[in-house]
Amino acid sequence: MGADSNASLSPGDTIGVLGSGQLGRMLAAAAASLGLKTHIYCPEGGPALDVAAASTRAAYDDDDALAAFAKSVKRVTYEFENVPAHTAAYLAARLPVHPNPGALATAQDRLTEKTFINGLGVATAPFARIDNAGDLDAALARLGRPAILKTRRMGYDGKGQVMIRGGDDAGAALAEMRGQPAILEGFVNFRREVSVVAARGVDGAFAAFDINENEHANHILSVTRAPADVSAATADAAVATARKIADALGYVGVIAVEMFVVVDNGVEKLVVNEIAPRVHNSGHWTIDGAETSQFEQHIRAIAGWPLGSPKILGRVEMRNLIGADVLRWRELLAEPGTRVHLYGKREAREGRKMGHVTRVE
Ligand code: AMP
């Protein structure tokens, strides 16, 4: 890396983005509005390619393509957390990669992630490493039922997860892991699910958006409302927790920390579920409902530019358009006060995120 490779970017510079989904699309649009270009690197097409200045279609382990990509951009970031470790390391040896590959590695493995979070003195669900049937029996005896068995890696939107209730066959649950390393988590009896979306700059500056309350349907985020219906003390504690995590990871960019709110004897307590080392679906409302969007904030952070104001502009609701929901786009466009965002995906497959709508009151 050159001596000034970490210097802040100038308008006209190009940011490399790994991944071509809707998050990359919204990052590219935000970068363009700040006078920055994006170059998308992806193995296959996707909605980000419609709005980026350049793209490379190649596999994540294609070192020649990665080397050429590294030469054509000044920074690298990513829009999904399953970037292979080799890809991140290869690029980080050549130019700044934000968030850093260490943060990525921590968030990629549920066991590493929860161990790291507990090490900061922050609560998670109780958990145990599961490599075989003996581990699972011992963990079920310790954590009780119901419990949730999850693959350590590559899980998202409820994939790679199975609930083990009283009377369920643990062996059948383990078979669903298909031999992949797993983790058993004690079931958290939560009142709400919330998330903090925040940015940390190269200089350690930190700015959090108002905290989000998230509702899921079929394991996929359905609705986010901000600010979440929690006490001011809980909101402050959630932001402080996100900052502690971002600081400890030496993080640069937007991070999302998903948490459960548990009510114990009338007192709200926070339990961290997981870290997303990227812009996050629960932060999409910031495009219409905050002074700076999460996408612009991420670009500012990784460019080494000052962070923008995260101030919320009212009470906000964001609804995802999943699968066939998007077929109502004409109707939604006609609704006063509804901001419609479509990702330009052709096929409205079941469970596929096709767009979102935001309402600010
Ligand atoms: P995850 O993939 O870890 O985000 O889990 C997906 C969803 O499953 C979460 O948003 C929760 O609704 C639920 N969930 C995950 N882990 C737990 C847990 N330990 N206790 C209760 N619910 C959970």
GROMACS .gro file of C-alpha atoms and ligand atoms in nm:
model
  384
    1MET     CA    1   0.000   0.000   0.000
    2GLY     CA    2   0.124   0.350  -0.082
    3ALA     CA    3   0.202   0.587   0.206
    4ASP     CA    4  -0.099   0.801   0.129
    5SER     CA    5  -0.333   0.516   0.041
    6ASN     CA    6  -0.548   0.596   0.345
    7ALA     CA    7  -0.573   0.966   0.259
    8SER     CA    8  -0.927   1.090   0.216
    9LEU     CA    9  -1.084   1.059  -0.127
   10SER     CA   10  -1.150   1.349  -0.364
   11PRO     CA   11  -1.464   1.401  -0.574
   12GLY     CA   12  -1.424   1.203  -0.896
   13ASP     CA   13  -1.246   0.914  -0.720
   14THR     CA   14  -1.375   0.559  -0.754
   15ILE     CA   15  -1.485   0.328  -0.473
   16GLY     CA   16  -1.486  -0.047  -0.534
   17VAL     CA   17  -1.790  -0.235  -0.404
   18LEU     CA   18  -1.800  -0.615  -0.366
   19GLY     CA   19  -2.150  -0.738  -0.438
   20SER     CA   20  -2.423  -0.629  -0.677
   21GLY     CA   21  -2.748  -0.636  -0.479
   22GLN     CA   22  -2.982  -0.358  -0.373
   23LEU     CA   23  -2.748  -0.242  -0.096
   24GLY     CA   24  -2.473  -0.191  -0.354
   25ARG     CA   25  -2.723  -0.011  -0.574
   26MET     CA   26  -2.818   0.234  -0.298
   27LEU     CA   27  -2.450   0.281  -0.203
   28ALA     CA   28  -2.362   0.358  -0.565
   29ALA     CA   29  -2.646   0.611  -0.593
   30ALA     CA   30  -2.533   0.782  -0.270
   31ALA     CA   31  -2.171   0.789  -0.388
   32ALA     CA   32  -2.277   0.945  -0.719
   33SER     CA   33  -2.464   1.222  -0.538
   34LEU     CA   34  -2.138   1.307  -0.360
   35GLY     CA   35  -1.940   1.313  -0.685
   36LEU     CA   36  -1.778   0.974  -0.632
   37LYS     CA   37  -1.787   0.684  -0.876
   38THR     CA   38  -1.838   0.317  -0.796
   39HIS     CA   39  -1.698   0.006  -0.956
   40ILE     CA   40  -1.897  -0.306  -0.869
   41TYR     CA   41  -1.719  -0.643  -0.846
   42CYS     CA   42  -1.951  -0.943  -0.859
   43PRO     CA   43  -1.968  -1.294  -1.000
   44GLU     CA   44  -2.315  -1.236  -1.145
   45GLY     CA   45  -2.541  -0.948  -1.241
   46GLY     CA   46  -2.762  -0.757  -1.002
   47PRO     CA   47  -2.941  -0.429  -0.935
   48ALA     CA   48  -2.622  -0.238  -0.844
   49LEU     CA   49  -2.494  -0.265  -1.201
   50ASP     CA   50  -2.768  -0.031  -1.329
   51VAL     CA   51  -2.626   0.266  -1.141
   52ALA     CA   52  -2.250   0.209  -1.115
   53ALA     CA   53  -1.987   0.369  -1.339
   54ALA     CA   54  -1.802   0.040  -1.395
   55SER     CA   55  -1.827  -0.328  -1.317
   56THR     CA   56  -1.619  -0.644  -1.319
   57ARG     CA   57  -1.790  -0.980  -1.352
   58ALA     CA   58  -1.556  -1.236  -1.201
   59ALA     CA   59  -1.538  -1.494  -0.924
   60TYR     CA   60  -1.431  -1.385  -0.576
   61ASP     CA   61  -1.126  -1.610  -0.597
   62ASP     CA   62  -1.008  -1.482  -0.936
   63ASP     CA   63  -0.681  -1.315  -0.829
   64ASP     CA   64  -0.609  -1.162  -1.170
   65ALA     CA   65  -0.950  -0.994  -1.178
   66LEU     CA   66  -0.908  -0.882  -0.816
   67ALA     CA   67  -0.564  -0.733  -0.893
   68ALA     CA   68  -0.703  -0.534  -1.188
   69PHE     CA   69  -1.000  -0.422  -0.975
   70ALA     CA   70  -0.764  -0.310  -0.694
   71LYS     CA   71  -0.571  -0.095  -0.944
   72SER     CA   72  -0.887   0.074  -1.071
   73VAL     CA   73  -1.029   0.190  -0.736
   74LYS     CA   74  -0.908   0.386  -0.433
   75ARG     CA   75  -1.104   0.208  -0.161
   76VAL     CA   76  -1.290  -0.117  -0.134
   77THR     CA   77  -1.607  -0.180   0.058
   78TYR     CA   78  -1.872  -0.451   0.039
   79GLU     CA   79  -2.247  -0.482   0.057
   80PHE     CA   80  -2.280  -0.835   0.196
   81GLU     CA   81  -2.104  -1.005   0.484
   82ASN     CA   82  -2.018  -1.334   0.320
   83VAL     CA   83  -1.725  -1.195   0.124
   84PRO     CA   84  -1.468  -1.479   0.127
   85ALA     CA   85  -1.177  -1.417   0.367
   86HIS     CA   86  -0.927  -1.464   0.083
   87THR     CA   87  -1.088  -1.189  -0.126
   88ALA     CA   88  -1.084  -0.942   0.163
   89ALA     CA   89  -0.723  -1.026   0.254
   90TYR     CA   90  -0.601  -1.010  -0.106
   91LEU     CA   91  -0.753  -0.666  -0.156
   92ALA     CA   92  -0.651  -0.536   0.189
   93ALA     CA   93  -0.286  -0.611   0.102
   94ARG     CA   94  -0.320  -0.365  -0.188
   95LEU     CA   95  -0.549  -0.083  -0.073
   96PRO     CA   96  -0.773   0.016   0.217
   97VAL     CA   97  -1.071  -0.214   0.269
   98HIS     CA   98  -1.347  -0.075   0.494
   99PRO     CA   99  -1.479  -0.225   0.713
  100ASN     CA  100  -1.153  -0.411   0.780
  101PRO     CA  101  -1.126  -0.786   0.711
  102GLY     CA  102  -1.098  -0.857   1.086
  103ALA     CA  103  -1.440  -0.702   1.150
  104LEU     CA  104  -1.577  -0.902   0.858
  105ALA     CA  105  -1.431  -1.228   0.993
  106THR     CA  106  -1.578  -1.160   1.339
  107ALA     CA  107  -1.925  -1.104   1.199
  108GLN     CA  108  -1.911  -1.404   0.963
  109ASP     CA  109  -1.897  -1.669   1.232
  110ARG     CA  110  -2.169  -1.670   1.499
  111LEU     CA  111  -1.938  -1.840   1.750
  112THR     CA  112  -1.653  -1.588   1.702
  113GLU     CA  113  -1.905  -1.305   1.702
  114LYS     CA  114  -2.079  -1.400   2.026
  115THR     CA  115  -1.749  -1.477   2.200
  116PHE     CA  116  -1.617  -1.135   2.095
  117ILE     CA  117  -1.934  -0.955   2.212
  118ASN     CA  118  -1.934  -1.130   2.551
  119GLY     CA  119  -1.565  -1.039   2.582
  120LEU     CA  120  -1.670  -0.673   2.573
  121GLY     CA  121  -1.901  -0.734   2.870
  122VAL     CA  122  -2.209  -0.719   2.645
  123ALA     CA  123  -2.488  -0.978   2.683
  124THR     CA  124  -2.584  -1.222   2.409
  125ALA     CA  125  -2.810  -1.528   2.420
  126PRO     CA  126  -2.633  -1.809   2.606
  127PHE     CA  127  -2.462  -2.027   2.346
  128ALA     CA  128  -2.253  -2.339   2.293
  129ARG     CA  129  -2.031  -2.466   2.013
  130ILE     CA  130  -2.180  -2.768   1.839
  131ASP     CA  131  -1.959  -2.999   1.637
  132ASN     CA  132  -2.137  -3.328   1.700
  133ALA     CA  133  -2.433  -3.503   1.866
  134GLY     CA  134  -2.253  -3.522   2.202
  135ASP     CA  135  -2.202  -3.144   2.204
  136LEU     CA  136  -2.568  -3.093   2.123
  137ASP     CA  137  -2.694  -3.321   2.402
  138ALA     CA  138  -2.470  -3.148   2.657
  139ALA     CA  139  -2.570  -2.801   2.533
  140LEU     CA  140  -2.943  -2.882   2.542
  141ALA     CA  141  -2.903  -3.006   2.899
  142ARG     CA  142  -2.733  -2.679   2.994
  143LEU     CA  143  -2.936  -2.425   2.791
  144GLY     CA  144  -3.274  -2.600   2.806
  145ARG     CA  145  -3.551  -2.598   2.546
  146PRO     CA  146  -3.662  -2.428   2.335
  147ALA     CA  147  -3.323  -2.354   2.187
  148ILE     CA  148  -3.212  -2.257   1.838
  149LEU     CA  149  -2.952  -2.449   1.643
  150LYS     CA  150  -2.782  -2.233   1.379
  151THR     CA  151  -2.502  -2.287   1.132
  152ARG     CA  152  -2.205  -2.078   1.240
  153ARG     CA  153  -2.155  -1.933   0.894
  154MET     CA  154  -2.358  -1.819   0.592
  155GLY     CA  155  -2.696  -1.797   0.765
  156TYR     CA  156  -2.933  -1.513   0.683
  157ASP     CA  157  -3.308  -1.447   0.683
  158GLY     CA  158  -3.361  -1.752   0.904
  159LYS     CA  159  -3.174  -1.989   0.670
  160GLY     CA  160  -2.956  -2.248   0.840
  161GLN     CA  161  -3.161  -2.231   1.163
  162VAL     CA  162  -3.383  -2.477   1.342
  163MET     CA  163  -3.575  -2.444   1.665
  164ILE     CA  164  -3.554  -2.739   1.905
  165ARG     CA  165  -3.862  -2.752   2.126
  166GLY     CA  166  -3.953  -2.989   2.408
  167GLY     CA  167  -4.005  -3.337   2.255
  168ASP     CA  168  -3.826  -3.253   1.928
  169ASP     CA  169  -3.562  -3.492   1.804
  170ALA     CA  170  -3.221  -3.326   1.847
  171GLY     CA  171  -3.065  -3.566   1.595
  172ALA     CA  172  -3.305  -3.451   1.322
  173ALA     CA  173  -3.219  -3.086   1.399
  174LEU     CA  174  -2.848  -3.163   1.378
  175ALA     CA  175  -2.900  -3.340   1.042
  176GLU     CA  176  -3.041  -3.010   0.908
  177MET     CA  177  -2.702  -2.850   0.967
  178ARG     CA  178  -2.568  -3.088   0.696
  179GLY     CA  179  -2.240  -3.140   0.876
  180GLN     CA  180  -2.159  -2.769   0.901
  181PRO     CA  181  -2.016  -2.634   1.227
  182ALA     CA  182  -2.303  -2.501   1.437
  183ILE     CA  183  -2.394  -2.311   1.750
  184LEU     CA  184  -2.681  -2.370   1.991
  185GLU     CA  185  -2.843  -2.061   2.134
  186GLY     CA  186  -3.073  -2.045   2.433
  187PHE     CA  187  -3.412  -1.901   2.339
  188VAL     CA  188  -3.446  -1.534   2.430
  189ASN     CA  189  -3.798  -1.443   2.534
  190PHE     CA  190  -3.788  -1.095   2.391
  191ARG     CA  191  -4.044  -0.814   2.396
  192ARG     CA  192  -3.911  -0.645   2.083
  193GLU     CA  193  -3.639  -0.668   1.823
  194VAL     CA  194  -3.441  -0.351   1.768
  195SER     CA  195  -3.131  -0.251   1.578
  196VAL     CA  196  -2.881   0.030   1.591
  197VAL     CA  197  -2.746   0.154   1.259
  198ALA     CA  198  -2.445   0.377   1.311
  199ALA     CA  199  -2.130   0.496   1.139
  200ARG     CA  200  -1.774   0.519   1.260
  201GLY     CA  201  -1.526   0.736   1.073
  202VAL     CA  202  -1.157   0.684   1.001
  203ASP     CA  203  -1.088   0.927   1.290
  204GLY     CA  204  -1.311   0.735   1.533
  205ALA     CA  205  -1.602   0.982   1.503
  206PHE     CA  206  -1.933   0.806   1.569
  207ALA     CA  207  -2.289   0.889   1.463
  208ALA     CA  208  -2.591   0.669   1.531
  209PHE     CA  209  -2.934   0.693   1.374
  210ASP     CA  210  -3.240   0.668   1.597
  211ILE     CA  211  -3.291   0.312   1.704
  212ASN     CA  212  -3.510   0.085   1.492
  213GLU     CA  213  -3.786  -0.151   1.594
  214ASN     CA  214  -3.805  -0.445   1.356
  215GLU     CA  215  -4.085  -0.687   1.275
  216HIS     CA  216  -4.012  -1.002   1.079
  217ALA     CA  217  -4.244  -1.221   0.874
  218ASN     CA  218  -4.125  -1.567   0.764
  219HIS     CA  219  -3.779  -1.477   0.906
  220ILE     CA  220  -3.748  -1.179   0.669
  221LEU     CA  221  -3.757  -0.818   0.784
  222SER     CA  222  -4.103  -0.686   0.712
  223VAL     CA  223  -4.142  -0.349   0.888
  224THR     CA  224  -3.903  -0.110   1.061
  225ARG     CA  225  -4.030   0.175   1.275
  226ALA     CA  226  -3.810   0.449   1.415
  227PRO     CA  227  -3.768   0.564   1.680
  228ALA     CA  228  -3.827   0.230   1.855
  229ASP     CA  229  -4.076   0.221   2.142
  230VAL     CA  230  -3.816   0.183   2.417
  231SER     CA  231  -3.715   0.403   2.710
  232ALA     CA  232  -3.458   0.677   2.655
  233ALA     CA  233  -3.221   0.484   2.883
  234THR     CA  234  -3.256   0.171   2.668
  235ALA     CA  235  -3.203   0.368   2.347
  236ASP     CA  236  -2.889   0.527   2.496
  237ALA     CA  237  -2.762   0.188   2.613
  238ALA     CA  238  -2.821   0.038   2.268
  239VAL     CA  239  -2.621   0.313   2.100
  240ALA     CA  240  -2.344   0.287   2.360
  241THR     CA  241  -2.326  -0.088   2.294
  242ALA     CA  242  -2.299  -0.036   1.918
  243ARG     CA  243  -2.022   0.217   1.973
  244LYS     CA  244  -1.832  -0.018   2.202
  245ILE     CA  245  -1.850  -0.290   1.936
  246ALA     CA  246  -1.748  -0.056   1.651
  247ASP     CA  247  -1.457   0.086   1.853
  248ALA     CA  248  -1.332  -0.260   1.950
  249LEU     CA  249  -1.340  -0.371   1.586
  250GLY     CA  250  -1.154  -0.057   1.469
  251TYR     CA  251  -1.452  -0.027   1.238
  252VAL     CA  252  -1.486   0.224   0.954
  253GLY     CA  253  -1.823   0.256   0.779
  254VAL     CA  254  -2.183   0.180   0.868
  255ILE     CA  255  -2.247  -0.104   1.110
  256ALA     CA  256  -2.577  -0.251   1.224
  257VAL     CA  257  -2.618  -0.423   1.558
  258GLU     CA  258  -2.934  -0.628   1.603
  259MET     CA  259  -3.058  -0.665   1.959
  260PHE     CA  260  -3.344  -0.814   2.156
  261VAL     CA  261  -3.519  -0.609   2.424
  262VAL     CA  262  -3.606  -0.831   2.717
  263VAL     CA  263  -3.828  -0.707   2.999
  264ASP     CA  264  -3.722  -0.842   3.335
  265ASN     CA  265  -3.924  -0.732   3.642
  266GLY     CA  266  -4.045  -0.430   3.445
  267VAL     CA  267  -3.691  -0.330   3.346
  268GLU     CA  268  -3.575  -0.332   2.982
  269LYS     CA  269  -3.252  -0.515   2.912
  270LEU     CA  270  -3.063  -0.554   2.587
  271VAL     CA  271  -2.928  -0.878   2.445
  272VAL     CA  272  -2.720  -0.853   2.126
  273ASN     CA  273  -2.822  -1.097   1.853
  274GLU     CA  274  -2.583  -1.017   1.572
  275ILE     CA  275  -2.363  -0.766   1.396
  276ALA     CA  276  -2.403  -0.680   1.027
  277PRO     CA  277  -2.077  -0.527   0.899
  278ARG     CA  278  -2.252  -0.321   0.634
  279VAL     CA  279  -2.547  -0.098   0.560
  280HIS     CA  280  -2.864  -0.270   0.677
  281ASN     CA  281  -3.224  -0.316   0.569
  282SER     CA  282  -3.347  -0.165   0.899
  283GLY     CA  283  -3.167   0.157   0.800
  284HIS     CA  284  -3.338   0.203   0.463
  285TRP     CA  285  -3.576   0.462   0.611
  286THR     CA  286  -3.283   0.700   0.651
  287ILE     CA  287  -3.297   0.779   0.276
  288ASP     CA  288  -3.625   0.963   0.329
  289GLY     CA  289  -3.637   1.005   0.706
  290ALA     CA  290  -3.296   1.133   0.820
  291GLU     CA  291  -3.076   1.430   0.738
  292THR     CA  292  -2.813   1.189   0.599
  293SER     CA  293  -2.893   0.842   0.466
  294GLN     CA  294  -2.708   0.534   0.589
  295PHE     CA  295  -2.572   0.493   0.235
  296GLU     CA  296  -2.432   0.845   0.219
  297GLN     CA  297  -2.299   0.802   0.573
  298HIS     CA  298  -2.115   0.483   0.475
  299ILE     CA  299  -1.961   0.653   0.172
  300ARG     CA  300  -1.857   0.955   0.382
  301ALA     CA  301  -1.701   0.728   0.646
  302ILE     CA  302  -1.498   0.513   0.406
  303ALA     CA  303  -1.394   0.818   0.200
  304GLY     CA  304  -1.245   0.973   0.514
  305TRP     CA  305  -1.497   1.256   0.495
  306PRO     CA  306  -1.687   1.414   0.786
  307LEU     CA  307  -1.994   1.216   0.890
  308GLY     CA  308  -2.333   1.375   0.823
  309SER     CA  309  -2.610   1.448   1.072
  310PRO     CA  310  -2.812   1.135   1.151
  311LYS     CA  311  -3.105   1.342   1.280
  312ILE     CA  312  -3.445   1.182   1.222
  313LEU     CA  313  -3.706   1.394   1.042
  314GLY     CA  314  -4.021   1.256   1.208
  315ARG     CA  315  -4.177   0.923   1.300
  316VAL     CA  316  -4.082   0.679   1.030
  317GLU     CA  317  -4.213   0.348   0.900
  318MET     CA  318  -4.037   0.143   0.634
  319ARG     CA  319  -4.204  -0.161   0.476
  320ASN     CA  320  -4.023  -0.406   0.258
  321LEU     CA  321  -4.183  -0.511  -0.067
  322ILE     CA  322  -4.120  -0.884  -0.066
  323GLY     CA  323  -4.201  -1.100  -0.367
  324ALA     CA  324  -4.547  -1.022  -0.506
  325ASP     CA  325  -4.587  -0.713  -0.277
  326VAL     CA  326  -4.404  -0.520  -0.545
  327LEU     CA  327  -4.680  -0.580  -0.800
  328ARG     CA  328  -4.870  -0.299  -0.619
  329TRP     CA  329  -4.610  -0.046  -0.728
  330ARG     CA  330  -4.850   0.172  -0.928
  331GLU     CA  331  -5.092   0.193  -0.639
  332LEU     CA  332  -4.811   0.274  -0.396
  333LEU     CA  333  -4.678   0.548  -0.623
  334ALA     CA  334  -5.020   0.711  -0.608
  335GLU     CA  335  -5.030   0.714  -0.225
  336PRO     CA  336  -4.963   1.062  -0.089
  337GLY     CA  337  -4.671   1.064   0.155
  338THR     CA  338  -4.541   0.722   0.049
  339ARG     CA  339  -4.187   0.715  -0.087
  340VAL     CA  340  -4.137   0.419  -0.319
  341HIS     CA  341  -3.801   0.252  -0.382
  342LEU     CA  342  -3.783  -0.024  -0.641
  343TYR     CA  343  -3.470  -0.229  -0.694
  344GLY     CA  344  -3.536  -0.305  -1.062
  345LYS     CA  345  -3.536  -0.684  -1.019
  346ARG     CA  346  -3.734  -0.849  -1.297
  347GLU     CA  347  -3.869  -1.157  -1.125
  348ALA     CA  348  -4.083  -1.112  -0.812
  349ARG     CA  349  -3.984  -1.447  -0.657
  350GLU     CA  350  -4.130  -1.542  -0.320
  351GLY     CA  351  -3.918  -1.413  -0.033
  352ARG     CA  352  -3.713  -1.185  -0.260
  353LYS     CA  353  -3.661  -0.823  -0.152
  354MET     CA  354  -3.796  -0.623  -0.448
  355GLY     CA  355  -3.817  -0.274  -0.300
  356HIS     CA  356  -3.936  -0.080   0.003
  357VAL     CA  357  -4.166   0.207   0.090
  358THR     CA  358  -4.112   0.471   0.354
  359ARG     CA  359  -4.358   0.698   0.528
  360VAL     CA  360  -4.245   0.988   0.745
  361GLU     CA  361  -4.497   1.164   0.971
  362AMP     P1  362  -3.068  -1.438   1.310
  362AMP     O1  363  -3.044  -1.503   1.179
  362AMP     O2  364  -2.973  -1.478   1.417
  362AMP     O3  365  -3.083  -1.288   1.298
  362AMP     O4  366  -3.212  -1.487   1.360
  362AMP     C1  367  -3.330  -1.461   1.286
  362AMP     C2  368  -3.447  -1.434   1.379
  362AMP     O5  369  -3.472  -1.549   1.461
  362AMP     C3  370  -3.423  -1.320   1.477
  362AMP     O6  371  -3.452  -1.196   1.418
  362AMP     C4  372  -3.520  -1.358   1.589
  362AMP     O7  373  -3.652  -1.323   1.555
  362AMP     C5  374  -3.509  -1.509   1.593
  362AMP     N1  375  -3.403  -1.551   1.686
  362AMP     C6  376  -3.274  -1.572   1.654
  362AMP     N2  377  -3.201  -1.610   1.761
  362AMP     C7  378  -3.287  -1.615   1.866
  362AMP     C8  379  -3.274  -1.648   2.005
  362AMP     N3  380  -3.158  -1.689   2.056
  362AMP     N4  381  -3.386  -1.641   2.081
  362AMP     C9  382  -3.504  -1.603   2.028
  362AMP     N5  383  -3.523  -1.572   1.898
  362AMP    C10  384  -3.418  -1.577   1.817
   0.00000   0.00000   0.00000
